[in-house]
Every structure is written in C-alpha cells, then in structure tokens.
mmCIF file of C-alpha atoms in Angstrom:
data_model
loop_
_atom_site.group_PDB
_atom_site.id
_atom_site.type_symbol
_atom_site.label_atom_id
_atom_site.label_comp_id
_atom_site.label_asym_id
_atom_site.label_seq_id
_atom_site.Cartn_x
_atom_site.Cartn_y
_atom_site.Cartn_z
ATOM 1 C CA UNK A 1 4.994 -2.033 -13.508
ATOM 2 C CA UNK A 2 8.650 -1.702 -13.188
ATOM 3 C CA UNK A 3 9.243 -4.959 -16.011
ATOM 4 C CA UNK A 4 6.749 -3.319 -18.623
ATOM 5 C CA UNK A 5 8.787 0.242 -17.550
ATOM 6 C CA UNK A 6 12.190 -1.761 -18.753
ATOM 7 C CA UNK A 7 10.397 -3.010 -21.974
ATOM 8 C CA UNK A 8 9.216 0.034 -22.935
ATOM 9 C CA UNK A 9 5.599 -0.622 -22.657
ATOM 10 C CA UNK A 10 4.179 2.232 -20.971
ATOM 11 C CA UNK A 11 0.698 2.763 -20.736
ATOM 12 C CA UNK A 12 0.615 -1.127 -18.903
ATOM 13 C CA UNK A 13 3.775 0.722 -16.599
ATOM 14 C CA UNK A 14 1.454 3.475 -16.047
ATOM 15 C CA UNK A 15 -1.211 1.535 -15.426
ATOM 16 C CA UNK A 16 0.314 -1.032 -12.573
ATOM 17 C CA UNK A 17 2.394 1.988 -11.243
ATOM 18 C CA UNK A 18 -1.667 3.800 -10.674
ATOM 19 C CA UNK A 19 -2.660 0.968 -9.404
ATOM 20 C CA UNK A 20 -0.026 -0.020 -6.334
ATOM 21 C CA UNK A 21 0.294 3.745 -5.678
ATOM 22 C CA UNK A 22 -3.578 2.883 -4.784
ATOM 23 C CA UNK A 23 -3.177 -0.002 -2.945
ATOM 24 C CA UNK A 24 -0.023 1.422 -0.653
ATOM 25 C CA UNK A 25 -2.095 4.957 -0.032
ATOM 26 C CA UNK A 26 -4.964 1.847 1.108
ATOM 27 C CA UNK A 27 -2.480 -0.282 3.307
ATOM 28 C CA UNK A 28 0.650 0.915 4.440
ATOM 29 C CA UNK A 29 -0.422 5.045 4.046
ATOM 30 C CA UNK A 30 0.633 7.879 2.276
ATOM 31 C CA UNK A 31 3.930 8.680 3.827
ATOM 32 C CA UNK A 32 5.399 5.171 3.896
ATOM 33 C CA UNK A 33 8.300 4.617 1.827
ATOM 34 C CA UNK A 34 6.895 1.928 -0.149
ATOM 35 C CA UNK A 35 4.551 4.428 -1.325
ATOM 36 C CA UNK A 36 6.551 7.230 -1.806
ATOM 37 C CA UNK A 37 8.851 4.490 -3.826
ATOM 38 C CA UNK A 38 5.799 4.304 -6.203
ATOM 39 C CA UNK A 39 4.799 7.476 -6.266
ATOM 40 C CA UNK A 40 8.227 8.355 -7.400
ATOM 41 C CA UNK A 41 8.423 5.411 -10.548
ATOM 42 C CA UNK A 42 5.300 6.598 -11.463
ATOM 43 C CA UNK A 43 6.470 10.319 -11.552
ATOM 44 C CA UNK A 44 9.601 9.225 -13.003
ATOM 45 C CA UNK A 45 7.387 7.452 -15.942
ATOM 46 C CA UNK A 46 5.243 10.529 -16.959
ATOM 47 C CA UNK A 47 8.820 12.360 -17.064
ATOM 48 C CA UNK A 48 9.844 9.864 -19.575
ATOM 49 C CA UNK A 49 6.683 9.941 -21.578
ATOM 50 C CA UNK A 50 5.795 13.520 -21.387
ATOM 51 C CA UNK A 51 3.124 13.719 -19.158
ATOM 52 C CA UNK A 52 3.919 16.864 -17.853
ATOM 53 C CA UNK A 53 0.660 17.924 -16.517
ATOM 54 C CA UNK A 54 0.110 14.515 -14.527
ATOM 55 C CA UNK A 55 3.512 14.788 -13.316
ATOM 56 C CA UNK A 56 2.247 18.040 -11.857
ATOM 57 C CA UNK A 57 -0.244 17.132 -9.946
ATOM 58 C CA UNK A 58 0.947 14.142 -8.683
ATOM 59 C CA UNK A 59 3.887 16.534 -7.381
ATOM 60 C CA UNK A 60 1.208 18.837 -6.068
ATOM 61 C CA UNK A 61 -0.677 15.683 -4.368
ATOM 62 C CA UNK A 62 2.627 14.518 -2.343
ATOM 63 C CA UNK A 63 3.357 18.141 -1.476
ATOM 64 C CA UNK A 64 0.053 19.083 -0.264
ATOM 65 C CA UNK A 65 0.273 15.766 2.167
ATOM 66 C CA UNK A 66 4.117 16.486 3.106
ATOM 67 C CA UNK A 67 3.337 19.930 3.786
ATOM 68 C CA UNK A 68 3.290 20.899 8.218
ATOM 69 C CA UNK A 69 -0.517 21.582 8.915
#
C-alpha cells in the first residue's frame, strides 16, 4: 500500500491500505498500534486525494471506538 502510495498510484494504495486495516481490526484488534498505523496511512491518503467525506468517517469510526464507554 505504502510503495503504490510513493508512486503515486492511489486507488491500488487505497485499496491495500482497506484491506490490512481489515485484516489488523481481524487479528491484532482495533486499538493495536499496527492498526491504528494503518488506519492513519489510509486517512493520510484520502487527505492527499480529497476524500474528504471518507476521511470523515473513518475519523468518526476510530473516535467512536477510542471514546470511554
């Protein structure tokens, strides 16, 4: 994700960022740092390409889980 990130190539970036986002929430959980590393790149990405709505609510999904219940 990072490598197609460097060369520009988005939408794969996007795509492989989605997809170990997945696989961390899956394996190592939500709050691990791994995950939050991801979630980060991938928030990071839709900053760089505009996405400001998906940017939202992936802020909104990490708050939410972050947030003392």
């Amino acid at each position: 994700a990072s490598l197609y990130y460097i060369l520009e190539r988005y939408e794969e970036s996007e795509r492989y960022f989605v997809r170990c986002l997945g696989i961390d929430e899956k394996t190592v959980g939500q709050n691990h740092p791994q995950t939050l590393g991801h979630a980060e790149n991938l928030g990071l990405l839709y900053q760089k390409i505009g996405k400001q709505q998906a940017l939202m609510q992936l802020i909104q999904r990490y708050q939410a889980r972050s947030a003392p219940h």
